Amino acid sequence: MNVSDFNFELPQELIAQDPLEKRDNSKLMVLDKNTGAITHKIFYEIEEELQSGDCLVINDTKVIPARLYGVREGTGAQIEVLLLKRRDKDVWEVLVKPGKKAKPGTVILFGEGVLKGEVIDIVEEGNRLIRFTYEGIFEEVLDKLGEMPLPPYITHKLQDKNRYQTVYAKYEGSAAAPTAGLHFTEELLARLEQKGVKIARVTLHVGLGTFRPVKVDNVLDHHMHSEFWMVSEETAAVVNATKAAGGRIIAVGTTSCRTIESASTEDGVRHAGSGWTEIFIYPGYQFKVLDGLITNFHLPESTLIMLVSALAGREHVLHAYETAVQERYRFFSFGDAMFIRP
């Protein structure tokens, strides 16, 4: 299976640069995963697609303002740092630009020295380990100095950083938003619960690997980045009860999908716990729990379009994407949504 099997032509102007004024007013493509049939709706009409007894699995991770701009102590050279993964209380694995200016021992000043970072090691893929020193609480310092780490294909400056958070974001730790969830409002979620749709929360801290291109020709040669997940006893019980009653499990986003599949045994039983997952889902994968998926439109040749193709079939998905281009759907993080209907 070649990466090129998941390519499609995407006009640059269809990459959404800004969120819509109203979260739930984006377009919604409904794709029947069995027949490939397509219907077009507005996102708030997802209410018509979900049934009493369904379980909607949402990822309540919260994006941290992980992009920092600083200067190298001594030379004043400008350096950009992107926080990827907390390794210890004040030690983070980071991406540094330009890397050649960040050798071990380099000290970087942020906010005129309010925050200091010393490069202590170089790890895999050229990432750095930085130990930070500061006064007070790190999260509060970061909130003042950091910027939201928007994906590289978004060139506009975000006016309201809350628009790169879901309305149910709770646990800080992501370097990117679980973007399928950006379409939901509190009012829409309340209406779904009134209808009898159960809401189950999981946490998966999204890593920057989400945006990294697949650099191999053969899909099987690709190695997924690892991401931390947590599933509560309550969520495991809700998912298991839904399956036992014949209800459908609908994941909001590929991150929620990867979490529930990582935390499930081969017989489809969901277990509480936490850990690191490198699960790679591509066509041929047998889903243990998932029935349907709400997701955005993804990059050509990405692991995300491979996951979607595993659920709905590559031919169905590529036809849907072709249709989305023709119908001028908006793509990627701030773009429109797709519901893959069981």
mmCIF file of C-alpha atoms in Angstrom, residues 121-257:
data_model
loop_
_atom_site.group_PDB
_atom_site.id
_atom_site.type_symbol
_atom_site.label_atom_id
_atom_site.label_comp_id
_atom_site.label_asym_id
_atom_site.label_seq_id
_atom_site.Cartn_x
_atom_site.Cartn_y
_atom_site.Cartn_z
ATOM 1 C CA ASP A 121 20.323 17.653 25.240
ATOM 2 C CA ILE A 122 19.542 16.807 21.603
ATOM 3 C CA VAL A 123 17.146 13.879 21.163
ATOM 4 C CA GLU A 124 15.488 12.000 18.281
ATOM 5 C CA GLU A 125 14.569 13.886 15.102
ATOM 6 C CA GLY A 126 16.768 16.786 16.239
ATOM 7 C CA ASN A 127 14.369 17.884 18.978
ATOM 8 C CA ARG A 128 15.914 19.531 22.049
ATOM 9 C CA LEU A 129 15.417 19.096 25.757
ATOM 10 C CA ILE A 130 15.175 22.470 27.481
ATOM 11 C CA ARG A 131 15.155 23.124 31.244
ATOM 12 C CA PHE A 132 13.159 26.244 32.095
ATOM 13 C CA THR A 133 13.665 28.575 35.060
ATOM 14 C CA TYR A 134 11.155 31.252 36.110
ATOM 15 C CA GLU A 135 9.419 32.888 39.054
ATOM 16 C CA GLY A 136 5.913 31.744 39.974
ATOM 17 C CA ILE A 137 3.796 29.191 38.095
ATOM 18 C CA PHE A 138 4.994 27.943 34.686
ATOM 19 C CA GLU A 139 1.499 27.793 33.168
ATOM 20 C CA GLU A 140 0.832 31.431 34.084
ATOM 21 C CA VAL A 141 4.169 32.547 32.623
ATOM 22 C CA LEU A 142 3.440 30.559 29.466
ATOM 23 C CA ASP A 143 -0.018 32.082 29.158
ATOM 24 C CA LYS A 144 1.537 35.566 29.095
ATOM 25 C CA LEU A 145 4.432 34.834 26.737
ATOM 26 C CA GLY A 146 3.269 31.963 24.517
ATOM 27 C CA GLU A 147 1.191 31.900 21.338
ATOM 28 C CA MET A 148 -1.171 29.238 20.071
ATOM 29 C CA PRO A 149 0.784 26.756 17.898
ATOM 30 C CA LEU A 150 -1.325 27.007 14.756
ATOM 31 C CA PRO A 151 -0.528 24.486 12.004
ATOM 32 C CA PRO A 152 1.994 25.590 9.349
ATOM 33 C CA TYR A 153 -0.691 25.843 6.658
ATOM 34 C CA ILE A 154 -2.519 28.603 8.597
ATOM 35 C CA THR A 155 -0.811 31.912 7.863
ATOM 36 C CA HIS A 156 -3.367 34.317 9.390
ATOM 37 C CA LYS A 157 -2.899 35.479 12.980
ATOM 38 C CA LEU A 158 -5.602 34.125 15.306
ATOM 39 C CA GLN A 159 -7.580 37.003 16.817
ATOM 40 C CA ASP A 160 -9.159 34.997 19.654
ATOM 41 C CA LYS A 161 -7.051 32.108 20.937
ATOM 42 C CA ASN A 162 -10.139 30.450 22.430
ATOM 43 C CA ARG A 163 -11.227 29.646 18.876
ATOM 44 C CA TYR A 164 -8.387 27.101 18.752
ATOM 45 C CA GLN A 165 -9.898 25.367 21.798
ATOM 46 C CA THR A 166 -12.983 23.184 21.985
ATOM 47 C CA VAL A 167 -15.732 24.443 24.310
ATOM 48 C CA TYR A 168 -15.127 21.349 26.477
ATOM 49 C CA ALA A 169 -11.313 21.604 26.675
ATOM 50 C CA LYS A 170 -10.169 20.764 30.221
ATOM 51 C CA TYR A 171 -6.748 19.114 30.623
ATOM 52 C CA GLU A 172 -3.756 21.104 29.367
ATOM 53 C CA GLY A 173 -1.111 19.336 27.329
ATOM 54 C CA SER A 174 -1.738 19.524 23.567
ATOM 55 C CA ALA A 175 0.476 21.119 20.962
ATOM 56 C CA ALA A 176 -2.504 21.112 18.559
ATOM 57 C CA ALA A 177 -6.287 21.167 18.865
ATOM 58 C CA PRO A 178 -8.507 18.126 18.294
ATOM 59 C CA THR A 179 -10.089 20.140 15.500
ATOM 60 C CA ALA A 180 -13.225 18.089 14.794
ATOM 61 C CA GLY A 181 -14.457 19.243 18.190
ATOM 62 C CA LEU A 182 -14.166 22.926 17.258
ATOM 63 C CA HIS A 183 -17.567 22.714 15.536
ATOM 64 C CA PHE A 184 -19.494 22.000 18.741
ATOM 65 C CA THR A 185 -21.163 24.620 20.927
ATOM 66 C CA GLU A 186 -22.315 24.074 24.504
ATOM 67 C CA GLU A 187 -25.901 24.518 23.315
ATOM 68 C CA LEU A 188 -25.555 21.835 20.627
ATOM 69 C CA LEU A 189 -24.040 19.374 23.103
ATOM 70 C CA ALA A 190 -26.882 20.089 25.553
ATOM 71 C CA ARG A 191 -29.487 19.388 22.850
ATOM 72 C CA LEU A 192 -27.773 16.103 21.984
ATOM 73 C CA GLU A 193 -27.814 15.015 25.633
ATOM 74 C CA GLN A 194 -31.509 15.943 25.881
ATOM 75 C CA LYS A 195 -32.091 13.703 22.867
ATOM 76 C CA GLY A 196 -30.493 10.771 24.700
ATOM 77 C CA VAL A 197 -27.031 10.863 23.181
ATOM 78 C CA LYS A 198 -24.408 10.014 25.817
ATOM 79 C CA ILE A 199 -21.242 12.132 25.964
ATOM 80 C CA ALA A 200 -18.074 10.251 26.961
ATOM 81 C CA ARG A 201 -14.866 12.190 27.618
ATOM 82 C CA VAL A 202 -11.389 10.897 26.861
ATOM 83 C CA THR A 203 -8.088 12.750 26.888
ATOM 84 C CA LEU A 204 -5.360 12.482 24.290
ATOM 85 C CA HIS A 205 -2.704 15.183 24.200
ATOM 86 C CA VAL A 206 -2.190 15.892 20.509
ATOM 87 C CA GLY A 207 1.453 16.040 19.408
ATOM 88 C CA LEU A 208 3.055 17.934 16.565
ATOM 89 C CA GLY A 209 3.442 14.640 14.701
ATOM 90 C CA THR A 210 -0.129 15.249 13.571
ATOM 91 C CA PHE A 211 1.246 17.742 11.018
ATOM 92 C CA ARG A 212 4.393 15.878 10.025
ATOM 93 C CA PRO A 213 4.248 14.525 6.473
ATOM 94 C CA VAL A 214 4.636 10.819 5.802
ATOM 95 C CA LYS A 215 8.139 10.578 4.313
ATOM 96 C CA VAL A 216 8.129 6.934 3.182
ATOM 97 C CA ASP A 217 6.638 5.456 0.013
ATOM 98 C CA ASN A 218 5.189 2.353 1.655
ATOM 99 C CA VAL A 219 2.531 3.010 4.302
ATOM 100 C CA LEU A 220 3.789 0.057 6.362
ATOM 101 C CA ASP A 221 7.202 1.714 6.779
ATOM 102 C CA HIS A 222 5.770 4.756 8.582
ATOM 103 C CA HIS A 223 6.292 5.042 12.340
ATOM 104 C CA MET A 224 3.667 6.980 14.284
ATOM 105 C CA HIS A 225 4.593 9.528 16.937
ATOM 106 C CA SER A 226 3.505 8.689 20.493
ATOM 107 C CA GLU A 227 0.786 10.595 22.341
ATOM 108 C CA PHE A 228 -0.426 10.381 25.940
ATOM 109 C CA TRP A 229 -4.012 9.262 26.619
ATOM 110 C CA MET A 230 -6.301 8.883 29.625
ATOM 111 C CA VAL A 231 -9.648 7.092 29.962
ATOM 112 C CA SER A 232 -11.701 7.228 33.173
ATOM 113 C CA GLU A 233 -13.695 4.379 34.741
ATOM 114 C CA GLU A 234 -16.850 6.376 34.015
ATOM 115 C CA THR A 235 -16.071 6.720 30.302
ATOM 116 C CA ALA A 236 -15.144 3.035 29.965
ATOM 117 C CA ALA A 237 -18.446 2.080 31.622
ATOM 118 C CA VAL A 238 -20.497 4.353 29.339
ATOM 119 C CA VAL A 239 -18.843 3.020 26.171
ATOM 120 C CA ASN A 240 -19.200 -0.610 27.269
ATOM 121 C CA ALA A 241 -22.851 -0.110 28.244
ATOM 122 C CA THR A 242 -23.579 1.567 24.901
ATOM 123 C CA LYS A 243 -22.044 -1.339 22.964
ATOM 124 C CA ALA A 244 -23.892 -3.901 25.091
ATOM 125 C CA ALA A 245 -27.209 -2.139 24.419
ATOM 126 C CA GLY A 246 -26.584 -2.061 20.660
ATOM 127 C CA GLY A 247 -25.866 1.678 20.531
ATOM 128 C CA ARG A 248 -23.336 3.274 18.207
ATOM 129 C CA ILE A 249 -19.965 4.672 19.254
ATOM 130 C CA ILE A 250 -19.243 7.904 17.364
ATOM 131 C CA ALA A 251 -15.820 9.486 17.858
ATOM 132 C CA VAL A 252 -15.384 13.227 17.512
ATOM 133 C CA GLY A 253 -12.071 13.425 15.711
ATOM 134 C CA THR A 254 -9.257 11.051 14.894
ATOM 135 C CA THR A 255 -7.695 11.620 18.332
ATOM 136 C CA SER A 256 -10.814 10.338 20.117
ATOM 137 C CA CYS A 257 -10.838 7.408 17.693
#
